[in-house]
JSON list of C-alpha atoms and ligand atoms in Angstrom, two decimals:
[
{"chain": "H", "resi": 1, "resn": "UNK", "atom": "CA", "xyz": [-16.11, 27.28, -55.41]},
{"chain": "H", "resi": 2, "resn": "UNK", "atom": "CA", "xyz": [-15.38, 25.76, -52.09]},
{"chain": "H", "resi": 3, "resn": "UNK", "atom": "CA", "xyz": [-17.65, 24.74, -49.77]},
{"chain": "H", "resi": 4, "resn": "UNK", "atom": "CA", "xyz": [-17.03, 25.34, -45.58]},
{"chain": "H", "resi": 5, "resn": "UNK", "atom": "CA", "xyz": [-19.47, 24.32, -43.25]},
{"chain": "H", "resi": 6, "resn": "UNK", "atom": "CA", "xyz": [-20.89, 27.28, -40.79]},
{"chain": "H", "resi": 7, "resn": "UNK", "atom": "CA", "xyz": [-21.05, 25.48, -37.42]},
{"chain": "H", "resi": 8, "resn": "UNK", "atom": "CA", "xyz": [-19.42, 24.55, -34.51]},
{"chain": "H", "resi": 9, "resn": "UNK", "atom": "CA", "xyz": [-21.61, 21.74, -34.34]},
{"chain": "H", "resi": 10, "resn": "UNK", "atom": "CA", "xyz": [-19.67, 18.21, -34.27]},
{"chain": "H", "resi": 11, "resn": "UNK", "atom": "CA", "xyz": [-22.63, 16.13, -34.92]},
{"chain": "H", "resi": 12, "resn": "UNK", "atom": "CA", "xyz": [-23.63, 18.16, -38.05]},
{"chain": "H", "resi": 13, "resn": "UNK", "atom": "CA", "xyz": [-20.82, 18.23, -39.51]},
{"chain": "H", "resi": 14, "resn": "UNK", "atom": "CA", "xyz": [-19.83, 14.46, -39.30]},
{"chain": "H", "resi": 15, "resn": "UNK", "atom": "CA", "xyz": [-23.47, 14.32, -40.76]},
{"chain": "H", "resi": 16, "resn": "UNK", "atom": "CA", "xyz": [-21.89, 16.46, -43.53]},
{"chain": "H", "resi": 17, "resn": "UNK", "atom": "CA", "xyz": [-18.77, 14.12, -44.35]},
{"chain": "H", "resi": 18, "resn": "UNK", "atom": "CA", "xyz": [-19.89, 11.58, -46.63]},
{"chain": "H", "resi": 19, "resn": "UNK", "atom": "CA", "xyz": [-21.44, 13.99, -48.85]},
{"chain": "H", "resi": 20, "resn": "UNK", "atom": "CA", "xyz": [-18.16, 15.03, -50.06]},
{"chain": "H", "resi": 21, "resn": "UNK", "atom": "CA", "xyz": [-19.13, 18.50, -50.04]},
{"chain": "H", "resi": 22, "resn": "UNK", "atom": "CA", "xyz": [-17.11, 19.41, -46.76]},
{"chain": "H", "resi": 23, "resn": "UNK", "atom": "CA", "xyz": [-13.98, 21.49, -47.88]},
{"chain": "H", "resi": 24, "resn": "UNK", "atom": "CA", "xyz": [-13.76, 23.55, -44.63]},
{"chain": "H", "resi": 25, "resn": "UNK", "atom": "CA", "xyz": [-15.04, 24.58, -41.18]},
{"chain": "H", "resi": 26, "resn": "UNK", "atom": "CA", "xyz": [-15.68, 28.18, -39.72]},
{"chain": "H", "resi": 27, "resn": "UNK", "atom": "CA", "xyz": [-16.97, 28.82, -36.51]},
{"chain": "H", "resi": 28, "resn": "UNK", "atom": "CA", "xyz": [-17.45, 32.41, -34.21]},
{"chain": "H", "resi": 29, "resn": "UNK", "atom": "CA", "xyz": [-18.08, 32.51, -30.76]},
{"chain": "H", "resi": 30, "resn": "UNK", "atom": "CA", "xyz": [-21.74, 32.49, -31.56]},
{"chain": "H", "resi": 31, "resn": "UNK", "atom": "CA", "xyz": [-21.29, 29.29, -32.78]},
{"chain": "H", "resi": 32, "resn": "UNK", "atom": "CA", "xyz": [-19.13, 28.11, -29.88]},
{"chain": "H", "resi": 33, "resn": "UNK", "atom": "CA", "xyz": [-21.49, 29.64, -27.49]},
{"chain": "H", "resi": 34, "resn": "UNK", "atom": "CA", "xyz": [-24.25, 27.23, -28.92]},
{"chain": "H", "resi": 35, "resn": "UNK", "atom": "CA", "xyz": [-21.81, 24.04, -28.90]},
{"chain": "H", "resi": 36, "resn": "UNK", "atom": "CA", "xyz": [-21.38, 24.68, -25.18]},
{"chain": "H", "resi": 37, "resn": "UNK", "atom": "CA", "xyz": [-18.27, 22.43, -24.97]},
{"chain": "H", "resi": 38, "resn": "UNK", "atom": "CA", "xyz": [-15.24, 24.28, -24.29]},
{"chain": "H", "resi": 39, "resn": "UNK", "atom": "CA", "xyz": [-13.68, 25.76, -27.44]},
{"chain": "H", "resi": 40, "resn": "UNK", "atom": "CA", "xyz": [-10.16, 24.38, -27.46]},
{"chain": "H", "resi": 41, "resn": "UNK", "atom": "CA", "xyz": [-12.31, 20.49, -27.59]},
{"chain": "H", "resi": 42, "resn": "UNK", "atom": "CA", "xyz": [-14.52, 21.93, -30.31]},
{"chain": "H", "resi": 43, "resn": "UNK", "atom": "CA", "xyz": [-12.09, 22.89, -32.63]},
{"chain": "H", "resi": 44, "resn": "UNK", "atom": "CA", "xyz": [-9.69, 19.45, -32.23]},
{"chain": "H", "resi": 45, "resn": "UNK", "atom": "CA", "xyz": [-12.52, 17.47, -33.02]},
{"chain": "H", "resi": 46, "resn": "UNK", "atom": "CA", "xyz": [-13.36, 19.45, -35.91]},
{"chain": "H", "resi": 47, "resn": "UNK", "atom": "CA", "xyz": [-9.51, 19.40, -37.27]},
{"chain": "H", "resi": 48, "resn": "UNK", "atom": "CA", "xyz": [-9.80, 15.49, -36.76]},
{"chain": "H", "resi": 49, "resn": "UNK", "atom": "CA", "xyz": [-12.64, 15.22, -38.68]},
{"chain": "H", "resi": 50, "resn": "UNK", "atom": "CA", "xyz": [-12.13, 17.63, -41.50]},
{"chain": "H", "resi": 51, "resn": "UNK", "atom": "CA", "xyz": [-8.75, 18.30, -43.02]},
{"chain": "H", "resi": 52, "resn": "UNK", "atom": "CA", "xyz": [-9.27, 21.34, -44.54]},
{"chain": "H", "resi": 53, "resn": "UNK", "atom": "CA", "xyz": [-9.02, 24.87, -43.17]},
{"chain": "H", "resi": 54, "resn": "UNK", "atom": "CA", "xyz": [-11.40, 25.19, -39.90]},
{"chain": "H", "resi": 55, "resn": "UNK", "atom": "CA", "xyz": [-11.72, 28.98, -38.25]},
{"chain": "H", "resi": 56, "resn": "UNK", "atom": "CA", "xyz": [-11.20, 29.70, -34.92]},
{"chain": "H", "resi": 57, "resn": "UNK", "atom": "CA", "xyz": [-12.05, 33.22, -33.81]},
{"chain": "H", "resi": 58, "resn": "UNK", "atom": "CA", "xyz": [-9.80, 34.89, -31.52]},
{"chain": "H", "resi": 59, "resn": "UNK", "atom": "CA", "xyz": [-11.72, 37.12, -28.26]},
{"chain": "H", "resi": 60, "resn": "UNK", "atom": "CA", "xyz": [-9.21, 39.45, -27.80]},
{"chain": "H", "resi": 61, "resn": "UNK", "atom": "CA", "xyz": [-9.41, 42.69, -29.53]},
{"chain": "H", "resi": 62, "resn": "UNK", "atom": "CA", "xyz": [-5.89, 44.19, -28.75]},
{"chain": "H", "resi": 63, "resn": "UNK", "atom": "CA", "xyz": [-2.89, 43.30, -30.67]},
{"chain": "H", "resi": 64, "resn": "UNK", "atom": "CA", "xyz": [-1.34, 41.70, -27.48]},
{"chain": "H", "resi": 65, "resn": "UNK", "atom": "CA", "xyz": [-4.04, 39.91, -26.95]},
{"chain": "H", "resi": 66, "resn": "UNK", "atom": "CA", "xyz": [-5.33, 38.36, -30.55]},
{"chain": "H", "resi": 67, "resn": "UNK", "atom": "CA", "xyz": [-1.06, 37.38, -31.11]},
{"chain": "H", "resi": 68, "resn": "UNK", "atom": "CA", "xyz": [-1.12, 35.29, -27.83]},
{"chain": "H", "resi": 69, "resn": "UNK", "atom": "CA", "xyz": [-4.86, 33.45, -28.49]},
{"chain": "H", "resi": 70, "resn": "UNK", "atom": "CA", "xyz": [-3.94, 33.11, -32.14]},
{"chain": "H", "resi": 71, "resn": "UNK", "atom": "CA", "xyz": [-0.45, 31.48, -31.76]},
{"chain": "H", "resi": 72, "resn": "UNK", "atom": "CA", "xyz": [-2.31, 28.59, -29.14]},
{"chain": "H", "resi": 73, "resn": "UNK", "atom": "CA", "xyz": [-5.32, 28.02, -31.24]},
{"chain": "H", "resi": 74, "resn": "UNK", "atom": "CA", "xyz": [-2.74, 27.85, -34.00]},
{"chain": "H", "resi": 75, "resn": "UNK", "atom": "CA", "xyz": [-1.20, 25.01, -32.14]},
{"chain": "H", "resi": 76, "resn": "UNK", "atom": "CA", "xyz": [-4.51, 22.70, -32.03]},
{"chain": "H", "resi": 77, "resn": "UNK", "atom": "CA", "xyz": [-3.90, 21.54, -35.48]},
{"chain": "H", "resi": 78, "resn": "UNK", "atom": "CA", "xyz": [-1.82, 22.31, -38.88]},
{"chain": "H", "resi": 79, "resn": "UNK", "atom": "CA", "xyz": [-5.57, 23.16, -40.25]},
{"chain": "H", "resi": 80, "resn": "UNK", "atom": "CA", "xyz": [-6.50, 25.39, -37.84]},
{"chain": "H", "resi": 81, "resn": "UNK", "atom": "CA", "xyz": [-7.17, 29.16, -39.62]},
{"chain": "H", "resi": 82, "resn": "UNK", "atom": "CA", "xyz": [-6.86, 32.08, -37.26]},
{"chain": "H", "resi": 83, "resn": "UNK", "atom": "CA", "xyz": [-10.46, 34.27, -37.68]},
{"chain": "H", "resi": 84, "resn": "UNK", "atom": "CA", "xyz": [-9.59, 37.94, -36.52]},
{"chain": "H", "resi": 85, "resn": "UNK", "atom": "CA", "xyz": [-12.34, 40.86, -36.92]},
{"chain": "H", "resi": 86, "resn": "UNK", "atom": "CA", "xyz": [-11.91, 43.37, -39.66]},
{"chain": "H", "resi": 87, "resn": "UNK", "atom": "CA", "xyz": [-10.40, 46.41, -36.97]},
{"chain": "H", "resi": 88, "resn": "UNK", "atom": "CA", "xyz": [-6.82, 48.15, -36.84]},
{"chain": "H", "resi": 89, "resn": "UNK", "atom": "CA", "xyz": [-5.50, 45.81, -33.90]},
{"chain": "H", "resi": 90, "resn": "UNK", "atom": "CA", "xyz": [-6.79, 42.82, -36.19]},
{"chain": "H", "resi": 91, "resn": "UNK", "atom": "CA", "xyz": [-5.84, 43.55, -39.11]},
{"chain": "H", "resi": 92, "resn": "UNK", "atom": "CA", "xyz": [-2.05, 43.86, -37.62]},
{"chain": "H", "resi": 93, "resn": "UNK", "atom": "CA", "xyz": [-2.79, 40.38, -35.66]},
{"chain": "H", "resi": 94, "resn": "UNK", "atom": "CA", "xyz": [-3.65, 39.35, -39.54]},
{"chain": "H", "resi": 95, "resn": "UNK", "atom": "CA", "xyz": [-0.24, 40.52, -40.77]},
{"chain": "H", "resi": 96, "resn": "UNK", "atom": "CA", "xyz": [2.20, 39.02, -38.07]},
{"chain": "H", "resi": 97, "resn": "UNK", "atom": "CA", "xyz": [0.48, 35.88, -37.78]},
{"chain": "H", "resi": 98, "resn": "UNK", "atom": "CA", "xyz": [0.77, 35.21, -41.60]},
{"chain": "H", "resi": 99, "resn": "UNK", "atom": "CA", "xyz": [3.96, 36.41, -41.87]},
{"chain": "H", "resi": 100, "resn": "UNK", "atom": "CA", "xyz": [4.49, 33.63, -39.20]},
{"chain": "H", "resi": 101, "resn": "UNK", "atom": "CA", "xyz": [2.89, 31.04, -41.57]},
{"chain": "H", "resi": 102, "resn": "UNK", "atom": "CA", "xyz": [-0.33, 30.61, -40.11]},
{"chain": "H", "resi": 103, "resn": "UNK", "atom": "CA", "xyz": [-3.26, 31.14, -42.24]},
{"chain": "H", "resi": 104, "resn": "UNK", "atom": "CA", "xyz": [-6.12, 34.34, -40.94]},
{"chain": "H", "resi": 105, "resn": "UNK", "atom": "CA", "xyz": [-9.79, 34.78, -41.92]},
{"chain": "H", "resi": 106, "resn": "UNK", "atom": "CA", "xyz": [-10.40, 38.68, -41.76]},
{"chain": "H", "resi": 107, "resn": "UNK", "atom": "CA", "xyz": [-14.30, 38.37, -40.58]},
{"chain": "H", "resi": 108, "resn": "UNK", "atom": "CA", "xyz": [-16.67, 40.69, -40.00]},
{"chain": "H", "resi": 109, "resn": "UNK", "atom": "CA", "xyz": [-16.08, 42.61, -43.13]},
{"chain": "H", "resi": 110, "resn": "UNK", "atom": "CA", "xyz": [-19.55, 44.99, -44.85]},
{"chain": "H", "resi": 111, "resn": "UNK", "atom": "CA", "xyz": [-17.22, 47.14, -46.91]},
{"chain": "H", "resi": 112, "resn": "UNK", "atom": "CA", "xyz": [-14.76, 46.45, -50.53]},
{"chain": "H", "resi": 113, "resn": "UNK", "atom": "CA", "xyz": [-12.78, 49.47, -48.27]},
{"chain": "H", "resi": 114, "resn": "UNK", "atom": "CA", "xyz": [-12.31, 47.49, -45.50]},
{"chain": "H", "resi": 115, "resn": "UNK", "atom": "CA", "xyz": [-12.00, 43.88, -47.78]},
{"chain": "H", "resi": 116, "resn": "UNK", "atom": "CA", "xyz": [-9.02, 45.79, -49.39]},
{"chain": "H", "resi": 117, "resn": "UNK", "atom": "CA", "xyz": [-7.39, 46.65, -46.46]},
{"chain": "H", "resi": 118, "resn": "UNK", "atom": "CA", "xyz": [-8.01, 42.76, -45.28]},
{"chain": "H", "resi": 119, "resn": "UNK", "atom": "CA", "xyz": [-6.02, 42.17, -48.55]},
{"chain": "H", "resi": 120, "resn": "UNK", "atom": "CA", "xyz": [-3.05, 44.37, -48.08]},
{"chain": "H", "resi": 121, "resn": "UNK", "atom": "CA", "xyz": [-2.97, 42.84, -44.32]},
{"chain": "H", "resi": 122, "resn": "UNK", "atom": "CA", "xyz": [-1.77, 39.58, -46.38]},
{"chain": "H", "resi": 123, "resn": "UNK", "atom": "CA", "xyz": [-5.36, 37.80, -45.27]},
{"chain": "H", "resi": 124, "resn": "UNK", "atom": "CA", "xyz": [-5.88, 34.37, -46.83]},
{"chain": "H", "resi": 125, "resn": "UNK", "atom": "CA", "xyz": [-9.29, 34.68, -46.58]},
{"chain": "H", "resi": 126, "resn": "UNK", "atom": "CA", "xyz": [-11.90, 37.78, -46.34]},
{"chain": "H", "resi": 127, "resn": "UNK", "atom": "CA", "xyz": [-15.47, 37.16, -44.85]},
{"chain": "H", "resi": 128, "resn": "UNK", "atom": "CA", "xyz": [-18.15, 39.73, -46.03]},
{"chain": "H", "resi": 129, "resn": "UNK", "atom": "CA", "xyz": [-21.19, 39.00, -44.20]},
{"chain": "H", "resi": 130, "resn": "UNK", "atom": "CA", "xyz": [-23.55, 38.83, -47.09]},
{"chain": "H", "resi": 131, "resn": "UNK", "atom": "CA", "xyz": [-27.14, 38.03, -45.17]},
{"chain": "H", "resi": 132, "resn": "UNK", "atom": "CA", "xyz": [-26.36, 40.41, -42.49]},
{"chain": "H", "resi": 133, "resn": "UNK", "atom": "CA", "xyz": [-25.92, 43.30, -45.26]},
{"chain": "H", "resi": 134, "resn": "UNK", "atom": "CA", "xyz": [-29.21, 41.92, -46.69]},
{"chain": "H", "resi": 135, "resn": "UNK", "atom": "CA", "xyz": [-31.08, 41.97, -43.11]},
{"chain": "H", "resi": 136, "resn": "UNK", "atom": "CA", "xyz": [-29.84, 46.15, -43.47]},
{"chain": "H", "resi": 137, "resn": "UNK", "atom": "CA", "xyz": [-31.47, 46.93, -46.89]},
{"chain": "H", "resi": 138, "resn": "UNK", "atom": "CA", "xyz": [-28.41, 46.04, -48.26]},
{"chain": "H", "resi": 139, "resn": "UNK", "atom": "CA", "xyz": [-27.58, 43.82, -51.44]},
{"chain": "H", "resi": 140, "resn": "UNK", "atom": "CA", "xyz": [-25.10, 41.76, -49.79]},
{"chain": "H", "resi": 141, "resn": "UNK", "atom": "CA", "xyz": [-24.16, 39.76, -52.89]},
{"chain": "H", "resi": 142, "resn": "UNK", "atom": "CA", "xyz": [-23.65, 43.22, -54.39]},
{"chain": "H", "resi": 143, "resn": "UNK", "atom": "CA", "xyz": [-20.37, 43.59, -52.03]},
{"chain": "H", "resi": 144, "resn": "UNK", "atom": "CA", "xyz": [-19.18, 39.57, -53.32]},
{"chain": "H", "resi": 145, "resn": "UNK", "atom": "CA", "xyz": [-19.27, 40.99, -57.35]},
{"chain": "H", "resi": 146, "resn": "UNK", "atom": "CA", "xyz": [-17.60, 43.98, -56.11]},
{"chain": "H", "resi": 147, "resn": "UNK", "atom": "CA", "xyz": [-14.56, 41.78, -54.54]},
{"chain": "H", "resi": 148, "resn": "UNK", "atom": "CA", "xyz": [-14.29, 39.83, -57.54]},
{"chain": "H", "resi": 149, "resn": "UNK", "atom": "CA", "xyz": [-13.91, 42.40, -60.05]},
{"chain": "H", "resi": 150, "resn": "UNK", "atom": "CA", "xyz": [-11.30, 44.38, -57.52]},
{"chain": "H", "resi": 151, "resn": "UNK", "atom": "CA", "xyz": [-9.37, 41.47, -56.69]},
{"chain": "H", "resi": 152, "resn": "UNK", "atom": "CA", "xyz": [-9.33, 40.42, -59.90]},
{"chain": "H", "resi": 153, "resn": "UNK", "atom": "CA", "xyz": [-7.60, 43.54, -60.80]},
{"chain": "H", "resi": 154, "resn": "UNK", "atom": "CA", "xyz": [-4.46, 42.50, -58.92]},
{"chain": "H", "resi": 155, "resn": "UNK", "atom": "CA", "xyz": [-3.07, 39.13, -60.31]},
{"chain": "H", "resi": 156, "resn": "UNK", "atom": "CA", "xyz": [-0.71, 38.51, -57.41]},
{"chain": "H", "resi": 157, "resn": "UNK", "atom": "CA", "xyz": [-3.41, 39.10, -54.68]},
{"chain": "H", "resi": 158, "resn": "UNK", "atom": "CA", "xyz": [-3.82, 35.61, -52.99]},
{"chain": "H", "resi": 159, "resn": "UNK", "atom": "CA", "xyz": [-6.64, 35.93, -50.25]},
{"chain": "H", "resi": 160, "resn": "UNK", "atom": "CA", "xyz": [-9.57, 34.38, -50.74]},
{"chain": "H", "resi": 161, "resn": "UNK", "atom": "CA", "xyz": [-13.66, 35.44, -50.77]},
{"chain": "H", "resi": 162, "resn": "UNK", "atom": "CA", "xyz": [-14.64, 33.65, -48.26]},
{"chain": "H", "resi": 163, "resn": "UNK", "atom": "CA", "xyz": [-19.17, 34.53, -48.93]},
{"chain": "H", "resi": 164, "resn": "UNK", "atom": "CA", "xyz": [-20.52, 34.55, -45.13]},
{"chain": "H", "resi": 165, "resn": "UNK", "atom": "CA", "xyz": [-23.71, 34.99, -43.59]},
{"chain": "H", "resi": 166, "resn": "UNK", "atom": "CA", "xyz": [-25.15, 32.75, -45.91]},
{"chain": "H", "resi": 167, "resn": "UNK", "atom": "CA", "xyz": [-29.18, 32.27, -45.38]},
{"chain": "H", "resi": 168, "resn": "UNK", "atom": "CA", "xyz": [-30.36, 30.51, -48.05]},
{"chain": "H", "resi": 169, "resn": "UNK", "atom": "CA", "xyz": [-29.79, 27.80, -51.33]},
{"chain": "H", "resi": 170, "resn": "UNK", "atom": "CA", "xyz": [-30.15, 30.98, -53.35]},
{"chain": "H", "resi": 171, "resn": "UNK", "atom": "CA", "xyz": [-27.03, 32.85, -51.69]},
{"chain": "H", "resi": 172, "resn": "UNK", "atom": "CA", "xyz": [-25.03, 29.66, -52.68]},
{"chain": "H", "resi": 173, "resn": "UNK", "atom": "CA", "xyz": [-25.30, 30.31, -56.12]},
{"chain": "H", "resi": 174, "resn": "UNK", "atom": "CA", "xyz": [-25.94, 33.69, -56.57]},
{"chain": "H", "resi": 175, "resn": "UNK", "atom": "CA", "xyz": [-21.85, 33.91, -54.51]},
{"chain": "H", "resi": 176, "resn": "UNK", "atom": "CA", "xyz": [-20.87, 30.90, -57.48]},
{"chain": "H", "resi": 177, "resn": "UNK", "atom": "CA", "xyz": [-22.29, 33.65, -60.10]},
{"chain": "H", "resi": 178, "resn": "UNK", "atom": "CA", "xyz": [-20.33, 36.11, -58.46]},
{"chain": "H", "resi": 179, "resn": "UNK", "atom": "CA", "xyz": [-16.98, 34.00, -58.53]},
{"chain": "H", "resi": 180, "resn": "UNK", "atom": "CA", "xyz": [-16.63, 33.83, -54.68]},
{"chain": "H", "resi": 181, "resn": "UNK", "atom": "CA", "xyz": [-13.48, 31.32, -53.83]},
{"chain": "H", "resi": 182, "resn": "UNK", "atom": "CA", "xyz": [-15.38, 29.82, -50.91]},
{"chain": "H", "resi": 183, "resn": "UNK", "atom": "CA", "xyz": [-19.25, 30.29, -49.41]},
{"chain": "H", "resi": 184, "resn": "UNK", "atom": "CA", "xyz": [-19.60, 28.87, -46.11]},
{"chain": "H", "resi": 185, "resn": "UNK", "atom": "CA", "xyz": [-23.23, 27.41, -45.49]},
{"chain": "H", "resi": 186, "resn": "UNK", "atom": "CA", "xyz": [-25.54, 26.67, -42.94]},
{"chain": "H", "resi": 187, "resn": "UNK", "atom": "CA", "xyz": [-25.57, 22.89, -42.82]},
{"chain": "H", "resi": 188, "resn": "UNK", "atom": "CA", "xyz": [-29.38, 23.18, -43.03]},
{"chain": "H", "resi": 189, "resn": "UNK", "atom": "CA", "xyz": [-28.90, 25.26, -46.20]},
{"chain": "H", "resi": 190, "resn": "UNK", "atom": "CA", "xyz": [-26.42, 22.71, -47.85]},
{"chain": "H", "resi": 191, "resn": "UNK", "atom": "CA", "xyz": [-29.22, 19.80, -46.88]},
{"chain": "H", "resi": 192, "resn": "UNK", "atom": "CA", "xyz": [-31.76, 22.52, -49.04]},
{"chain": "H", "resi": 193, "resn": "UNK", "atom": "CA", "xyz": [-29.04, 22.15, -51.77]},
{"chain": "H", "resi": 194, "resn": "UNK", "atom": "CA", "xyz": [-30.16, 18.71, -52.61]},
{"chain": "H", "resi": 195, "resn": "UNK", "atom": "CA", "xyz": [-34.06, 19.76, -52.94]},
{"chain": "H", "resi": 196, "resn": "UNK", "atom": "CA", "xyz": [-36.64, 19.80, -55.35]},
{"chain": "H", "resi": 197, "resn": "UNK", "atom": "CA", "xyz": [-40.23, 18.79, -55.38]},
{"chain": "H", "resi": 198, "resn": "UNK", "atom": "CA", "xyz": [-40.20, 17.78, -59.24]},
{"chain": "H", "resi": 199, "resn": "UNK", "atom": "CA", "xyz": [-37.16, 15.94, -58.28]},
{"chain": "H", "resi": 200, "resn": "UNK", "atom": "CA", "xyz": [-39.03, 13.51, -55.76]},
{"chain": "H", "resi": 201, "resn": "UNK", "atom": "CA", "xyz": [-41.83, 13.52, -57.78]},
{"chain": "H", "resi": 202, "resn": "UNK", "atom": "CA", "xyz": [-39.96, 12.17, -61.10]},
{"chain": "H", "resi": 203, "resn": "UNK", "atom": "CA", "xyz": [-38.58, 10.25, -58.91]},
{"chain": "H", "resi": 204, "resn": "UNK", "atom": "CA", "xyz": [-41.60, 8.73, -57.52]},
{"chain": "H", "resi": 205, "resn": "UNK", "atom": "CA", "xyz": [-42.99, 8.07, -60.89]},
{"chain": "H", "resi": 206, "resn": "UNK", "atom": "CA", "xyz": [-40.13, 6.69, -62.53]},
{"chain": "H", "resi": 207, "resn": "UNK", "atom": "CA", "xyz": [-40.24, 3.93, -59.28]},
{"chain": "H", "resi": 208, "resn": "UNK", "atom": "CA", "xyz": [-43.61, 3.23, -59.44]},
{"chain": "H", "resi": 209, "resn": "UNK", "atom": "CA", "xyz": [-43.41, 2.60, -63.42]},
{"chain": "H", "resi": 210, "resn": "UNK", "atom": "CA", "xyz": [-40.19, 0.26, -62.66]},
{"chain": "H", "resi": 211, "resn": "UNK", "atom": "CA", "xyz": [-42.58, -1.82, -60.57]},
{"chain": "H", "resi": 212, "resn": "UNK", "atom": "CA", "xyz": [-44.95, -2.59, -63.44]},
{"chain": "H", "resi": 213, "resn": "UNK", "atom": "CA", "xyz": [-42.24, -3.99, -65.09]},
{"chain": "H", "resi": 214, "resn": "UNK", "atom": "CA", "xyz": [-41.79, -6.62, -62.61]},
{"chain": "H", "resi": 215, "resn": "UNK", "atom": "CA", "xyz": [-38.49, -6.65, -63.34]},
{"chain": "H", "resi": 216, "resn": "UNK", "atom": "CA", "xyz": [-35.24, -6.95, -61.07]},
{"chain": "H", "resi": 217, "resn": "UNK", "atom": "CA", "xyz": [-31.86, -5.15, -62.08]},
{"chain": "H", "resi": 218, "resn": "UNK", "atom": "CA", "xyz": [-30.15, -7.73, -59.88]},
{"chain": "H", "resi": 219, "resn": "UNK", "atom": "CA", "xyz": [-31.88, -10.73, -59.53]},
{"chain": "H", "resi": 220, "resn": "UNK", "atom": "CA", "xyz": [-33.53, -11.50, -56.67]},
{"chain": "H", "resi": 221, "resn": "UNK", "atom": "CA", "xyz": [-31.99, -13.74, -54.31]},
{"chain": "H", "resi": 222, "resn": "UNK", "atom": "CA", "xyz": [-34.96, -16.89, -53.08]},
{"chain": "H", "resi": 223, "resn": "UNK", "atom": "CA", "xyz": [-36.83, -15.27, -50.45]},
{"chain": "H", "resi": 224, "resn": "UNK", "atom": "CA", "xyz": [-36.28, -11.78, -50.94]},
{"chain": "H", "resi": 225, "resn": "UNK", "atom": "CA", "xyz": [-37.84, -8.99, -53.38]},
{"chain": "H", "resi": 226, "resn": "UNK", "atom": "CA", "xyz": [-35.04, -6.52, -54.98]},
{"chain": "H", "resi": 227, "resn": "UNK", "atom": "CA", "xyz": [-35.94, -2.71, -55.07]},
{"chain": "H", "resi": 228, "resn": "UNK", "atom": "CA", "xyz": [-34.01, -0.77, -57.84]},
{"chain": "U", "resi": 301, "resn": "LIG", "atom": "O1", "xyz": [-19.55, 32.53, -39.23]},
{"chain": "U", "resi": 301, "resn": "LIG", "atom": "C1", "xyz": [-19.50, 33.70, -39.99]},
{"chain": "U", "resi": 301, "resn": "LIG", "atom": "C2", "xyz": [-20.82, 34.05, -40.60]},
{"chain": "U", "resi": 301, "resn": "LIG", "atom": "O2", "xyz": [-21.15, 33.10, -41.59]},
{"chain": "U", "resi": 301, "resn": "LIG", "atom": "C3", "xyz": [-21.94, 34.12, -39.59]},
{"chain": "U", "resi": 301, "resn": "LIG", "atom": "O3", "xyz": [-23.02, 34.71, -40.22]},
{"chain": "U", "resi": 301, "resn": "LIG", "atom": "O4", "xyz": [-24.98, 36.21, -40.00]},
{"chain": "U", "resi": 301, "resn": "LIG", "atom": "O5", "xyz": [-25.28, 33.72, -39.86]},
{"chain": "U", "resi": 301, "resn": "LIG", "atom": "O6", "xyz": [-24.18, 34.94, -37.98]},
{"chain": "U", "resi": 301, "resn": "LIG", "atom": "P1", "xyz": [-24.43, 34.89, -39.46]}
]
């Protein structure tokens, strides 16, 4: 299961990098909104940093409109993904832009109805919005189990799960039970990832018990004390 990084945040996600866990970017206008840099910036320096796909959501929500934005935030960089919402006029934007070669993200998507259609549009990826079915009574993850086993009916179907609206460590893997292709996280849930209190505890014990060895993995150099 890939892993994209939820934010339009720079800083975070340079944070991110070096864990190796960065496979992607998607962003919304939310996000944008809460960069506050202008968007076009944003998304360059995200496509520098990361070379996998990064979503940029389109505004417009005519045809006309979501072809014109799409084709020039197409043209930031090769890994730029065109994110469209799940509605008539955007599911046709999906279709001619991928027919044009660049990749879409169908977002906004609370239905396997409207996740099919995203398919038949020729998406390359499809975003249900797991937490936000959740915050409705809904069982979100019950939508990503029902995209598996449909798309898995259909052996030349290419798009991709993409789990959204991800709140929590637990969303992570219940979508990697599930079979999602990709979740994209919260970069303060993929930090949660790592956590554990009887992690840092053994931890802490199996330091401390080191240290009554008084003994040095590498040898100490004069003057200075090696920690394992
Ligand atoms: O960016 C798409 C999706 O992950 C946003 O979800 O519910 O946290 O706004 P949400």
């Amino acid at each position: 299961m890939k892993f994209f990084i939820d934010t339009a945040d720079v800083a975070e996600i340079r944070a991110l990098i070096d864990t190796g866990f960065v496979d992607g970017v998607t962003t919304n206008p939310t996000l944008i909104a809460k960069a506050g840099r202008r968007f076009e910036d944003v998304i360059a320096d995200i496509c520098a940093l990361v070379p996998g796909p990064v979503s940029a959501e389109v505004a417009a929500t005519s045809l006309e409109g979501m072809l014109t934005e799409g084709r020039a935030l197409a043209k930031i960089a090769p890994n730029v993904v065109i994110k469209v919402p799940l509605t008539p006029a955007g599911l046709k934007a999906c279709r001619t832009l991928t027919q044009e070669g660049t990749d879409v993200n169908v977002t906004l998507c609370f239905s396997a109805a409207q996740a099919i259609l995203a398919a038949k549009a020729g998406a390359t990826f499809v975003s249900p919005f797991v937490g936000r079915l959740d915050d409705v009574g809904e069982t979100g993850m019950h939508l990503i189990h029902q995209l598996v086993d449909i798309f898995g009916n259909y052996s030349h179907l290419t798009t991709q799960i993409l789990a959204a609206s991800i709140r929590s460590p637990l969303h992570v893997v219940e979508a990697a039970i599930a079979g999602a292709d990709v979740v994209t996280i919260p970069p303060k849930v993929l930090w949660q990832l790592y956590e554990h209190p009887l992690t840092d505890k053994g931890l802490a014990t199996f330091l401390a018990d080191w240290q009554k060895t008084g003994q040095a993995l590498v040898p100490a150099k004069a003057g200075n004390q090696t920690n394992l």
